[in-house]
Amino acid sequence: MAIPGVAIRGQRSLLRQIREALAGGGPAQARLDMVVRIIARSMVAEVCSLYMRRAAGEMELFATEGLDPAAVHVTRMKQGEGLVGEIMKLGRPLNLADAPEHPAFSYRPETGEDPYHAFLGVPLLRGGRAIGVLVVQNRTARVYTDDEVEDLQIVAMVLAEMVAGGELLVGGDLKGVEIAPHRPERLKGAKFGDGLAYGVAVLHERPVAPSQLLSDDVPAEETRLSTAIATLQAQIDQMLEGNAGLVDTSFEVLDTYRMFAHDRGWNRSLVDAVRNGLTAEAAVERVRSEHRARLGQARDPYLRERLHDLEDLNDRLLRHLSGEGHTARELPENAILIARNLGPADLLEYDRTKLRGLLLEEGSAASHAAIVARALDIPCVGRLLGLRDRVSEGDAVIVDAESGEAYLRPRPDVVKSIQARIEVRAQRQAEFAKLRDTPAFTRDGAKITLLMNAGLDVDLDIMGETGAEGIGLFRTEFQFMVAEEMPRFNAQTALYGRVMDAAGGLPVTFRTLDLGGDKVLPYMEAEREDNPALGWRAIRMGLDRPALLRLQLRALVAAANGRELRIMFPLVATVDEFRAARALVDIEVAWAERRGRKAPSRLAVGAMIEAPSLIWHLDALLPLTDFVSIGTNDLMQYMFAADRGNPRMADRYDPLCPPALRALEAIQRACAETGTPVSVCGEMAGRPLEAFALVALGFDRLSMPPAGIGPVKQMVLSCDREAARRGVSALLKGGAGSVRHEIETLARKISLAV
Ligand code: PEP
Ligand code: MG
């Protein structure tokens, strides 16, 4: 067949020819041979060879024009061997005037490649992984132009997508090529939400389908791309203008976006790719894969961060191209969602009834996605490095959020064991459900009130199922965190009203906005701080910006509409702060009354004890409060000077140690002496062993994530409080560090279900 020797520039027809050759009938090998011939002619190269990665990790010559055909499927290179191995390793092109001079060059006599000097090889990238290498060679030493490199990369991308799309490698020799990882893998990450799940991978960010790779109308595609880029740039500029004068982290992020969005190199690569016949979406993917391959290996955290920015930018651009946000996706039963990270509302867009688990490449336990996953009781593991490049849509996956691991394409024995564990969990859940209406009394008759922590509408649905006796902590800032813009008075009032309705007369304690620190809102002004956890956050912000806090208090009073209202303030560090905050509540109640609105039937105002300073000023604080609640997450962070969000600190200090337990005991005693109701609402209250220690210290109100209520209740029912008290108080005296082990032994001794 005569193939016109077109120059590679403006090579839409080349891509078409490749596609036709690949899509045509006949044996796969013949089609591949045709493809390399077409490329060689178009690029005026004497050699064009395609190497693919075998499952064992070796690179194998799959087709060649110009080298000895007898070497096809014979020449193989180990990982990292030769120039081809080098390209695989680096994930980027190698453009050499004189290949044999290169230190990695490995001579293969069977190929007959002796006379060729000029060498250009590019990886076939899928996601950030190289699945093959495409090489052109010329006799005469020369460096290929940037345009030629770009063109070969585009060809390689189309080939990669087609190979991966199954259009090519079916049967025979071509089996066993590693297009996508297929071996079982186990990735270690971090626990974001408890539980176990086994299901089918659904990719949140789906690669462009091979059928959408090539455009039919280049000028129209170019217009589509430039419109999308212009919209994206305008949107980012606007976001920046809206925040003019800000010097904070979100500003920096936006500013970096802006730099990238206007980056001529990025824009040009996209336009070039479209001019060469790709669709705008495919162009985005092509440029993205290259960045991933290049920056993904970077050790420098700064560069890796930049990759994240670029990823975000690419996602945004794809959204602009699709002209809309996500449309609701049809999920398989047992879907496990795989994503780099999720925005606040993303998870809620999926069908809850089919979503079994969530795996994230990044994120932190305090991230929005993790918070929502916990609220929905979806097992979630995060910080799984390399996740997205290792899993394909439809792969079987296990989320083990008990150990913080993910199993990709697990072996049957692993599946069996996980299914057995899922079964055991389900049985335990069923037992907890049976206890739903049983009041939580210890064996020696002490009543323990078990409350639930909440923060989103979705939490309300499960309130009834848990048997919680109320909401001990409603984190009002969640509504702000999942919103695109500041929730107004009506939206706030509506949510608080719904929460009280859902509680159906059971008490709800609203915690006023706990923003700042790591909870920065994109639409809210915040200054960059060196130590955000110690900075301008929570009640400090509320008191300095009383308009915001008063609006919230007004919404709370309006929502109560004559019902009981319980409000508490986060991170109070001095008695004066509490006094000032409480005064604002009084002002708002008076304001409502002046307008003839109903004042709360009963008003209870409390402080969260999260700053250690208060422990030594309880005598002054408690008479001013109606109740207090201990936020152990923050209290421990400040007591041990250990960032609660830093995974390196996560297991360093155990709250089950004498200093922590003594501090808690001191608070409990002071409250008992003054008759001030006290609860514990940090995460530790939801873990049976920790809850056991709290009950032993005399606490009788515990507020926890919904999933904790069943296990904690089971513990309470089997607990002899007096024996626990004696045992734990003995442990408070000595000890060097954690007394977890001792408390465990004690719990076992008094036959406790923990
Ligand atoms: C705490 O600090 O323990 C607490 C309950 O508040 P948050 O986790 O929302 O900071
Ligand atoms: Mg807190």
XYZ file of N, CA and C and ligand atoms in Angstrom, residues 453 473 475 477 511 514 519 537 608 610 630-635 644 681-683, ligand 1:
70
model
N -22.035 13.056 67.818
C -21.468 14.238 67.172
C -22.013 14.310 65.757
N -22.508 17.413 70.221
C -21.655 18.379 69.524
C -22.160 18.491 68.101
N -21.203 20.448 64.913
C -20.125 21.308 64.390
C -20.691 22.213 63.296
N -19.552 24.633 61.687
C -18.724 25.109 60.570
C -18.779 24.192 59.354
N -22.262 23.962 68.559
C -20.976 24.604 68.794
C -20.860 25.724 67.768
N -16.223 27.039 64.390
C -14.844 26.742 64.767
C -14.025 26.800 63.481
N -9.098 25.003 59.053
C -10.392 25.123 58.385
C -10.535 26.517 57.771
N -8.388 31.717 65.460
C -9.391 30.729 65.092
C -10.482 30.680 66.150
N -16.289 25.014 75.630
C -15.527 23.794 75.375
C -14.204 23.938 76.091
N -10.764 23.104 75.732
C -9.815 22.617 74.732
C -8.439 23.232 74.947
N -15.603 18.752 77.021
C -14.159 18.657 76.803
C -13.873 18.180 75.381
N -13.206 19.034 74.643
C -12.790 18.658 73.288
C -11.406 18.041 73.385
N -11.388 16.726 73.553
C -10.093 16.088 73.820
C -9.157 16.122 72.610
N -9.738 16.250 71.402
C -8.849 16.291 70.225
C -7.912 17.486 70.349
N -8.513 18.628 70.633
C -7.685 19.825 70.763
C -6.962 19.861 72.102
N -7.635 19.453 73.159
C -6.986 19.521 74.473
C -5.677 18.714 74.465
N -2.488 17.712 65.806
C -3.407 16.584 65.675
C -3.553 16.112 64.232
N -16.459 15.295 74.323
C -16.955 15.174 72.946
C -15.849 14.986 71.914
N -14.616 14.743 72.356
C -13.556 14.454 71.373
C -13.668 13.016 70.898
N -12.868 12.665 69.911
C -12.959 11.325 69.310
C -12.777 10.217 70.340
C -12.171 18.497 69.929
O -11.266 19.304 69.714
O -12.022 17.486 70.634
C -13.500 18.701 69.332
C -14.511 17.948 69.658
O -13.625 19.658 68.382
P -13.057 19.506 66.902
O -12.624 18.098 66.706
O -14.147 19.905 65.998
O -11.911 20.479 66.921
